[in-house]
PDB file of C-alpha atoms in Angstrom:
ATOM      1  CA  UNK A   1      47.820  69.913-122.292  1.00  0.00           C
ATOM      2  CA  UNK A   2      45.828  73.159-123.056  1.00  0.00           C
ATOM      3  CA  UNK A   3      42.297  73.301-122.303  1.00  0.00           C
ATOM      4  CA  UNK A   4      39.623  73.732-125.135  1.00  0.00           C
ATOM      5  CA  UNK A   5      39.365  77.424-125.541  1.00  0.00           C
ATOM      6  CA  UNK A   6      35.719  79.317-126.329  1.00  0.00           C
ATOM      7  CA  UNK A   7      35.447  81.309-129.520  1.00  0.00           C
ATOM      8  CA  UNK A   8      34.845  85.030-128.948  1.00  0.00           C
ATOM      9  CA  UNK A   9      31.356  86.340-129.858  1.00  0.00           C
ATOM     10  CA  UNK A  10      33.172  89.107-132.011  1.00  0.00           C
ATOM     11  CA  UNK A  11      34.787  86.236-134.109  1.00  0.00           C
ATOM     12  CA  UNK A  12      31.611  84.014-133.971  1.00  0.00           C
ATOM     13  CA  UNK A  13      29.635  87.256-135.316  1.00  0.00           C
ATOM     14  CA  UNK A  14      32.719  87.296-138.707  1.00  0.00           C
ATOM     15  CA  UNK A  15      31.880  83.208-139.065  1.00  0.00           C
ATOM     16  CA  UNK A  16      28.584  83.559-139.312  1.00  0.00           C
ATOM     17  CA  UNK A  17      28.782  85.966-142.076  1.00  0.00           C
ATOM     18  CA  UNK A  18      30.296  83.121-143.879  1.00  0.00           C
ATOM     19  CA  UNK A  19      28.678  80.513-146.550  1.00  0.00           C
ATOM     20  CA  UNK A  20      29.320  77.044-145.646  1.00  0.00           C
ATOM     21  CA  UNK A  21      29.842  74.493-148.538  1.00  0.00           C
ATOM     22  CA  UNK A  22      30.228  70.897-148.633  1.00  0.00           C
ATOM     23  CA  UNK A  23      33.943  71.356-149.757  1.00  0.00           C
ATOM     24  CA  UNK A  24      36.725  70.914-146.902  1.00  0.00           C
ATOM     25  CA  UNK A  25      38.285  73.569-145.306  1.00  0.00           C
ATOM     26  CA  UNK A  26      42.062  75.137-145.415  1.00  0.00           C
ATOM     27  CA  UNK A  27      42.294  77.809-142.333  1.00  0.00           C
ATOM     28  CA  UNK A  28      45.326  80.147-142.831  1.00  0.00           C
ATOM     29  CA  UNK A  29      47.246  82.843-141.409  1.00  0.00           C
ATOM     30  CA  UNK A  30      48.534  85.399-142.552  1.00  0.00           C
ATOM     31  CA  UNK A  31      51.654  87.207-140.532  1.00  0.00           C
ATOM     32  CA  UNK A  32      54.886  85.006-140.955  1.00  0.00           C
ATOM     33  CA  UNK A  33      52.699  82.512-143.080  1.00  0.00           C
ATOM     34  CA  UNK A  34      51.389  84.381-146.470  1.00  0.00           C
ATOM     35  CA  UNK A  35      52.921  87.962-145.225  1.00  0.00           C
ATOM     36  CA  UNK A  36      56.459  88.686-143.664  1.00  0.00           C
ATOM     37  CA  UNK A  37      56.536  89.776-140.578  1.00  0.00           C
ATOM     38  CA  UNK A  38      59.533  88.862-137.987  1.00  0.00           C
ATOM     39  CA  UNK A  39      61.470  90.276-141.142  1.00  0.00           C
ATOM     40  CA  UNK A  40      59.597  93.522-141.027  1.00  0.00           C
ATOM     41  CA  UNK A  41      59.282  93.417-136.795  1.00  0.00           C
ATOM     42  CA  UNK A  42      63.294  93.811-137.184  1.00  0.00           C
ATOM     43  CA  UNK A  43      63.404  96.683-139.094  1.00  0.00           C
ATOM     44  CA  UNK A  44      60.449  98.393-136.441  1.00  0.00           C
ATOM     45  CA  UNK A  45      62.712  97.265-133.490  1.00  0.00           C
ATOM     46  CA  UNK A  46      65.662  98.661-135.144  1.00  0.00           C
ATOM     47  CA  UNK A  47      64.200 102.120-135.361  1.00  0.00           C
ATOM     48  CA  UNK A  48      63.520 102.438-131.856  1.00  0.00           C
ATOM     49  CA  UNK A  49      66.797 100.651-131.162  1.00  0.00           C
ATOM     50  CA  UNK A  50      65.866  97.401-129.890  1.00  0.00           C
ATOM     51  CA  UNK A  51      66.537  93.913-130.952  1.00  0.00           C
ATOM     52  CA  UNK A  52      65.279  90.451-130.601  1.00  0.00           C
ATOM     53  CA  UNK A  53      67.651  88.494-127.989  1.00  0.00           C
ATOM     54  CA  UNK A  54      67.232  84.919-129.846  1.00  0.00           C
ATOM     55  CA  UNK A  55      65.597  83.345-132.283  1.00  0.00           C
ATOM     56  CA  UNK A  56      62.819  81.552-129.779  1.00  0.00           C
ATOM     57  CA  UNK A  57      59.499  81.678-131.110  1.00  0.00           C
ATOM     58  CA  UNK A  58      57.929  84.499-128.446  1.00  0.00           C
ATOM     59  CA  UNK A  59      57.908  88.411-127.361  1.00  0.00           C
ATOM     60  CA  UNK A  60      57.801  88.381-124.583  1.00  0.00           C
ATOM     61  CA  UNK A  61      61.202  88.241-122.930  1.00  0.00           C
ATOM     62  CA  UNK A  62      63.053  88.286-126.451  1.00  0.00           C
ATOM     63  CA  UNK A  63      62.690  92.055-127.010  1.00  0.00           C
ATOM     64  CA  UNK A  64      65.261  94.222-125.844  1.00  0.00           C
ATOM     65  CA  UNK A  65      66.874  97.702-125.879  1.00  0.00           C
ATOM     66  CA  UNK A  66      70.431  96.862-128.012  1.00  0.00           C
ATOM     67  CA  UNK A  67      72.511  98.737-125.287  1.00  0.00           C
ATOM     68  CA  UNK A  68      70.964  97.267-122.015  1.00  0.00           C
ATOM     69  CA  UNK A  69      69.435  93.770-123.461  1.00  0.00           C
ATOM     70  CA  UNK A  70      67.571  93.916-120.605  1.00  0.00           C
ATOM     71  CA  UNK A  71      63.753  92.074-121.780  1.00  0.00           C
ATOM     72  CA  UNK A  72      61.094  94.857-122.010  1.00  0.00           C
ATOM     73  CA  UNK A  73      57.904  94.430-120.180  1.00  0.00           C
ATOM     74  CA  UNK A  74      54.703  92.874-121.398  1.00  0.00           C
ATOM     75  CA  UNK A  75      53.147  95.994-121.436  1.00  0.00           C
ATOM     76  CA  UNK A  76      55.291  97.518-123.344  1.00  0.00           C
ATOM     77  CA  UNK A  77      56.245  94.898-126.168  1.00  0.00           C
ATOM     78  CA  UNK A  78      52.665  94.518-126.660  1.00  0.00           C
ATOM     79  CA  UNK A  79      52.541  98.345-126.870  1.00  0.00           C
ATOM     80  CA  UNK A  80      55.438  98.283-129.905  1.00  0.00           C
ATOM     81  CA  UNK A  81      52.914  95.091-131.683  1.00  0.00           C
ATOM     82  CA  UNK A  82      50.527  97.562-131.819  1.00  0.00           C
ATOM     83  CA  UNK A  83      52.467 100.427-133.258  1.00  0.00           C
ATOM     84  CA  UNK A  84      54.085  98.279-135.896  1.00  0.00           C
ATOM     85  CA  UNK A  85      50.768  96.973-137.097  1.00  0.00           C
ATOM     86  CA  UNK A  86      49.689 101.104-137.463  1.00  0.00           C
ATOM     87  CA  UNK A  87      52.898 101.490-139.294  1.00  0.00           C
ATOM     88  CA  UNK A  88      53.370  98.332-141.638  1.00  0.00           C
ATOM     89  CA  UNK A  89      50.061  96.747-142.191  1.00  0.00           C
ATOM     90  CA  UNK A  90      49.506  98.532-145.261  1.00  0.00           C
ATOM     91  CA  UNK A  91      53.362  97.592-146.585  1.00  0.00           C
ATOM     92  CA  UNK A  92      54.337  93.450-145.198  1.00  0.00           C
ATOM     93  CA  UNK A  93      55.594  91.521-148.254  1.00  0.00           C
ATOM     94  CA  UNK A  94      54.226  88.008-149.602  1.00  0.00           C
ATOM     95  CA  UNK A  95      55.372  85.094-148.364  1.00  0.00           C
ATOM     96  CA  UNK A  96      57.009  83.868-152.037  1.00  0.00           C
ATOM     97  CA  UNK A  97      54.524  81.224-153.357  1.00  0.00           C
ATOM     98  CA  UNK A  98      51.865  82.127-151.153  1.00  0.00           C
ATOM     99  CA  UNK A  99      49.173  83.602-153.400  1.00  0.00           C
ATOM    100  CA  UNK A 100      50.148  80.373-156.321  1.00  0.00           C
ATOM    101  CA  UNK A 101      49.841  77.851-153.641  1.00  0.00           C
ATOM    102  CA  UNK A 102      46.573  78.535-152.213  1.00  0.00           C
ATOM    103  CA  UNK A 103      45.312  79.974-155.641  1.00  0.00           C
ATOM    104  CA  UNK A 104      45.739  75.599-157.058  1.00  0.00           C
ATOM    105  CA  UNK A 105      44.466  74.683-153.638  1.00  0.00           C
ATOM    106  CA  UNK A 106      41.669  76.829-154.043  1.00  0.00           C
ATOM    107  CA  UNK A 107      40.250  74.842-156.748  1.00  0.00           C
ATOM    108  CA  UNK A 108      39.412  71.617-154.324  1.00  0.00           C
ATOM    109  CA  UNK A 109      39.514  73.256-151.281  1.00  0.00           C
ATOM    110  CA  UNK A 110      37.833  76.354-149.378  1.00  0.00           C
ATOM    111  CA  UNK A 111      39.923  78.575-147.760  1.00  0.00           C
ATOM    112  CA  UNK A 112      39.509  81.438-144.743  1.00  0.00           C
ATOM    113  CA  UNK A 113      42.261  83.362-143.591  1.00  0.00           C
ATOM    114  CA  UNK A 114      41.737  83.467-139.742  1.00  0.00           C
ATOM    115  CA  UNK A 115      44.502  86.587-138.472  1.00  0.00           C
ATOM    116  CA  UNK A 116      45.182  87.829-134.901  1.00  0.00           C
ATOM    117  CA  UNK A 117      44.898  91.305-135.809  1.00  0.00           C
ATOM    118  CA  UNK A 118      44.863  94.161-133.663  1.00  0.00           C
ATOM    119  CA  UNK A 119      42.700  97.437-134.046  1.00  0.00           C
ATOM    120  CA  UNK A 120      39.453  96.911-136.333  1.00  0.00           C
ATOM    121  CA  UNK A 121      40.592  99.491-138.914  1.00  0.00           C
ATOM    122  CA  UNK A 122      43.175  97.213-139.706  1.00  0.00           C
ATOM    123  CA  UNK A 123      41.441  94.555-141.538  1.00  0.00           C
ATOM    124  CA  UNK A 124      40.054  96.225-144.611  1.00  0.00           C
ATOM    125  CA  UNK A 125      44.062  97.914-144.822  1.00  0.00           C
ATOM    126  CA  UNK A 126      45.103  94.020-144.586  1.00  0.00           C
ATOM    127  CA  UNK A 127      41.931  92.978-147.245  1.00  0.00           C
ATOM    128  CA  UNK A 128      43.607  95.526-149.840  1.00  0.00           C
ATOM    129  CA  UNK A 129      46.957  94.946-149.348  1.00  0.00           C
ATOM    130  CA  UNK A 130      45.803  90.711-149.861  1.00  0.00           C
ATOM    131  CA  UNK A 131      44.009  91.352-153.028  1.00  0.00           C
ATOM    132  CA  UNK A 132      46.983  93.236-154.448  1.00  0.00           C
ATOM    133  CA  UNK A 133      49.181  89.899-154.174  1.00  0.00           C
ATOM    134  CA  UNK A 134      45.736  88.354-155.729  1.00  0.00           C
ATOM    135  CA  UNK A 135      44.733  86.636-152.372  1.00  0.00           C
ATOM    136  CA  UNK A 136      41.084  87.806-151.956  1.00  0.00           C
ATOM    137  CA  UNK A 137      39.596  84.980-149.699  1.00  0.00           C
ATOM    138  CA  UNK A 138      37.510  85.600-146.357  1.00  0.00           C
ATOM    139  CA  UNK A 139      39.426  87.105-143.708  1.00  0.00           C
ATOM    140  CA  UNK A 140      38.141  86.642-139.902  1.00  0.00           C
ATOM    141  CA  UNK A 141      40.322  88.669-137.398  1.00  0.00           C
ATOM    142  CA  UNK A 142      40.946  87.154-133.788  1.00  0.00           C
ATOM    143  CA  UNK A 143      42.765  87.695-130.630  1.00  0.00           C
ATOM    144  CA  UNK A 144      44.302  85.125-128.618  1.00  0.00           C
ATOM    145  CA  UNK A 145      44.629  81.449-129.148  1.00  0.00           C
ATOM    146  CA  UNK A 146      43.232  80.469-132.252  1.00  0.00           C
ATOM    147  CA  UNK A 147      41.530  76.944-131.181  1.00  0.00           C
ATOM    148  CA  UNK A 148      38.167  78.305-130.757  1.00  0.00           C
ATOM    149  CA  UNK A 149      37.679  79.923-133.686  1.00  0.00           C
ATOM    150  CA  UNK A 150      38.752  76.720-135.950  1.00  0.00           C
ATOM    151  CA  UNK A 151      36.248  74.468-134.158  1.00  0.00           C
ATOM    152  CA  UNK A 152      33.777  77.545-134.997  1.00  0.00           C
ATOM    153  CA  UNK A 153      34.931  77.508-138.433  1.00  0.00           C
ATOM    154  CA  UNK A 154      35.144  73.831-139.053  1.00  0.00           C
ATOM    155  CA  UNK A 155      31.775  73.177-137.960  1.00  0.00           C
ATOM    156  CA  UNK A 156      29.263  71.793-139.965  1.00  0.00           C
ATOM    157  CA  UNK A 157      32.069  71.176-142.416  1.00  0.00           C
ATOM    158  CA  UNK A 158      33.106  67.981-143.745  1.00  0.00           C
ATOM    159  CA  UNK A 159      36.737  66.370-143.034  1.00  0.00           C
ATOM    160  CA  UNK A 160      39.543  67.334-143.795  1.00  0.00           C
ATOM    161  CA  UNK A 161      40.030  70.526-141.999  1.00  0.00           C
ATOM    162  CA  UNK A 162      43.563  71.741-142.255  1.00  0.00           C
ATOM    163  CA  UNK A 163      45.079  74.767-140.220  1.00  0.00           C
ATOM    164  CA  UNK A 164      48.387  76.627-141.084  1.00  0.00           C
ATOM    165  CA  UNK A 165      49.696  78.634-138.743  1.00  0.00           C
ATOM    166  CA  UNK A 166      53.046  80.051-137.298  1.00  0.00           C
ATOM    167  CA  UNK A 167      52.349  79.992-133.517  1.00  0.00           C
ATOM    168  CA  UNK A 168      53.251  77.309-131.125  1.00  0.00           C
ATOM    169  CA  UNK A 169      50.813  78.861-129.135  1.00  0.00           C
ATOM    170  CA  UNK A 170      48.144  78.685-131.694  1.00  0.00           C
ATOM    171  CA  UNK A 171      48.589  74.817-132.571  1.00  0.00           C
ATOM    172  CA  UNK A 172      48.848  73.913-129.345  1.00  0.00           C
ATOM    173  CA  UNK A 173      45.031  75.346-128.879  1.00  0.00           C
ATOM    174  CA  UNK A 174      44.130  74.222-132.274  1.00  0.00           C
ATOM    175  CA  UNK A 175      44.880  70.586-130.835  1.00  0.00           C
ATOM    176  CA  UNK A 176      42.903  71.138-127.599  1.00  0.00           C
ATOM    177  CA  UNK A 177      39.957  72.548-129.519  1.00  0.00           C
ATOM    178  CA  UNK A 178      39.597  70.877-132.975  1.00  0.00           C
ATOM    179  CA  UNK A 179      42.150  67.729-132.493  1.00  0.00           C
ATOM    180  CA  UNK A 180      40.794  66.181-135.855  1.00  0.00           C
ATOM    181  CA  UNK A 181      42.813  69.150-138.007  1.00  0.00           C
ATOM    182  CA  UNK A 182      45.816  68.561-139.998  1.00  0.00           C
ATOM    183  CA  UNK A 183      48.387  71.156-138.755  1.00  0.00           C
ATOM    184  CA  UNK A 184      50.960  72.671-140.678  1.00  0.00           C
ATOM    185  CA  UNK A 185      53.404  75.145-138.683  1.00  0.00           C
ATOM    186  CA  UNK A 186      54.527  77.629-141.688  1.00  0.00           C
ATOM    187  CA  UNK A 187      57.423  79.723-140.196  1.00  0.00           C
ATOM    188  CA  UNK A 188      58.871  81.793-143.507  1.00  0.00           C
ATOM    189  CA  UNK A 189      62.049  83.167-141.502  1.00  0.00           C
ATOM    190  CA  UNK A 190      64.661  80.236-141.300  1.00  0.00           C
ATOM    191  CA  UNK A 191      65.894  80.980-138.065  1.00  0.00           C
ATOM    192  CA  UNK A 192      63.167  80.975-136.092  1.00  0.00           C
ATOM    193  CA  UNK A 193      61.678  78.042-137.646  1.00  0.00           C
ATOM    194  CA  UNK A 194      65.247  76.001-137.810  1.00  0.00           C
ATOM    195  CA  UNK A 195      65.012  76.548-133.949  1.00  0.00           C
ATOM    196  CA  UNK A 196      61.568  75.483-133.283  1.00  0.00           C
ATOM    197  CA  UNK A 197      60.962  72.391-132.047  1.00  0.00           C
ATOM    198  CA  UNK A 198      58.251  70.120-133.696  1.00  0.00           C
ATOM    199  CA  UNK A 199      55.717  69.022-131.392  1.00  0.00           C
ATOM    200  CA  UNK A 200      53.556  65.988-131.806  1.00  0.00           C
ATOM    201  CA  UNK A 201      50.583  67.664-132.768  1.00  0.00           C
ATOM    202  CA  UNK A 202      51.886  69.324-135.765  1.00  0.00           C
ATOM    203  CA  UNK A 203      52.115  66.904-139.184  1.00  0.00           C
ATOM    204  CA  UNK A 204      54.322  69.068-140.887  1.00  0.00           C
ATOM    205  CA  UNK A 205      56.977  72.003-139.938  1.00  0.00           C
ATOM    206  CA  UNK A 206      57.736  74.032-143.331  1.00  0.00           C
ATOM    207  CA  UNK A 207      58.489  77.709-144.389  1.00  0.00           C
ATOM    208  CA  UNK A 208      57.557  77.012-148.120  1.00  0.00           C
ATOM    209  CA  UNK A 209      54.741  77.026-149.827  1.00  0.00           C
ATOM    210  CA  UNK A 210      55.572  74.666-152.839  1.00  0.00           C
ATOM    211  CA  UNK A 211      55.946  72.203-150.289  1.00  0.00           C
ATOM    212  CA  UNK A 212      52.864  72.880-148.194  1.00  0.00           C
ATOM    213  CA  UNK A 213      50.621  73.140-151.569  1.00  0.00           C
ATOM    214  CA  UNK A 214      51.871  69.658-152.180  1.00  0.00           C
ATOM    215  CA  UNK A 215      51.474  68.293-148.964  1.00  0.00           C
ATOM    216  CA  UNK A 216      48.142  68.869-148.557  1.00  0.00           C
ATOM    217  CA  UNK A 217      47.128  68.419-152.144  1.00  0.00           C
ATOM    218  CA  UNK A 218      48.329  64.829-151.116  1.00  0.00           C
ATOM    219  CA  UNK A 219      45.669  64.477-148.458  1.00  0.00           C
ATOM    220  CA  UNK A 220      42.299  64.700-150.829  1.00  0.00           C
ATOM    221  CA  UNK A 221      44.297  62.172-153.212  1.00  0.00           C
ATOM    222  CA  UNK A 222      45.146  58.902-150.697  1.00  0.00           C
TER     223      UNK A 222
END
């Protein structure tokens, strides 16, 4: 079982910035969840001609050159996440249904859009291209596991908190950190979320947003 992690003080500095209301709290992603992105990661990796090696939920060891398949480092895959965010921050599509799901659930609910985004600059390029799919709500940025930052955010905050995110990684620290939150695992790409495994922590595994608007919808009415 993870440990608790700490929110950063860069991250606590964005929350604080924030006006708490009595309302509860939705806490979103954004890559894979409201934008595309293993979609668009493909189309990077096949310009440098590399591939992912399966459909497991990870980097790391599933990133390959298409002629060797041999995994690329760390190092390196982390230096190609960085280079695709320069290239196709400004350009990831909407998640169909995103921006009319959370627009309803916006109307009971408050909702911050907590992002692992690399490079500062970034996140007004990832504000702009939001509001042009209409989805204008407060966007924290964040490295690492995301468990920290939602106990940060849910403070002070009445129940229900719930967190949507992608990551395995990220709910498992969610759980550590903030166990009270309802946690929905939003994969959009099929694949990768027909072969993900749904852990005990998470109270709903979905790539649509129809069905996620409902679901938690559902929550305020029992």
């Amino acid at each position: 079982m993870p440990k608790p992690t700490p929110v950063q003080p860069e991250v606590l500095a964005q929350i604080r910035q924030l006006e708490v209301s009595g309302r509860p709290l939705i806490i979103c992603d954004v890559d894979e969840v409201i934008l595309h992105m293993i979609s668009h990661l493909e189309d990077y990796l096949d310009t440098y001609g590399l591939m992912f090696l399966n459909d497991e939920f990870r980097l790391t060891g599933n990133i390959a050159p298409k002629d060797s398949r041999t995994p690329l480092s760390s190092v390196t895959v982390r230096n190609h996440l960085l280079l695709f965010f320069e290239e196709y921050c400004d350009r990831q599509d909407m998640v169909p249904g995103a921006n009319e799901a959370l627009a309803k659930l916006a109307g009971d609910w408050d909702i911050v859009l907590l992002t692992n985004l690399p490079g500062s600059h970034n996140k007004p390029v990832r504000e702009k291209l939001l509001a042009g799919f209409d989805i204008s709500y407060p966007l924290v940025t964040n490295s690492g596991p995301k468990g920290g930052a939602v106990a940060a955010l849910a403070a002070r905050r009445p129940s229900p908190v719930v967190f949507i995110d992608d990551s395995p990684a990220n709910h498992s620290s969610v759980s550590a950190s903030f166990p009270s939150a309802v946690q929905i695992q939003f994969i959009a790409d099929p694949r990768f979320r027909n072969a993900m495994k749904k852990e005990s922590h998470i109270d709903l595994l979905t790539g649509n947003w129809q069905e996620t608007e409902t679901y938690i919808s559902a929550i305020l009415d029992g």
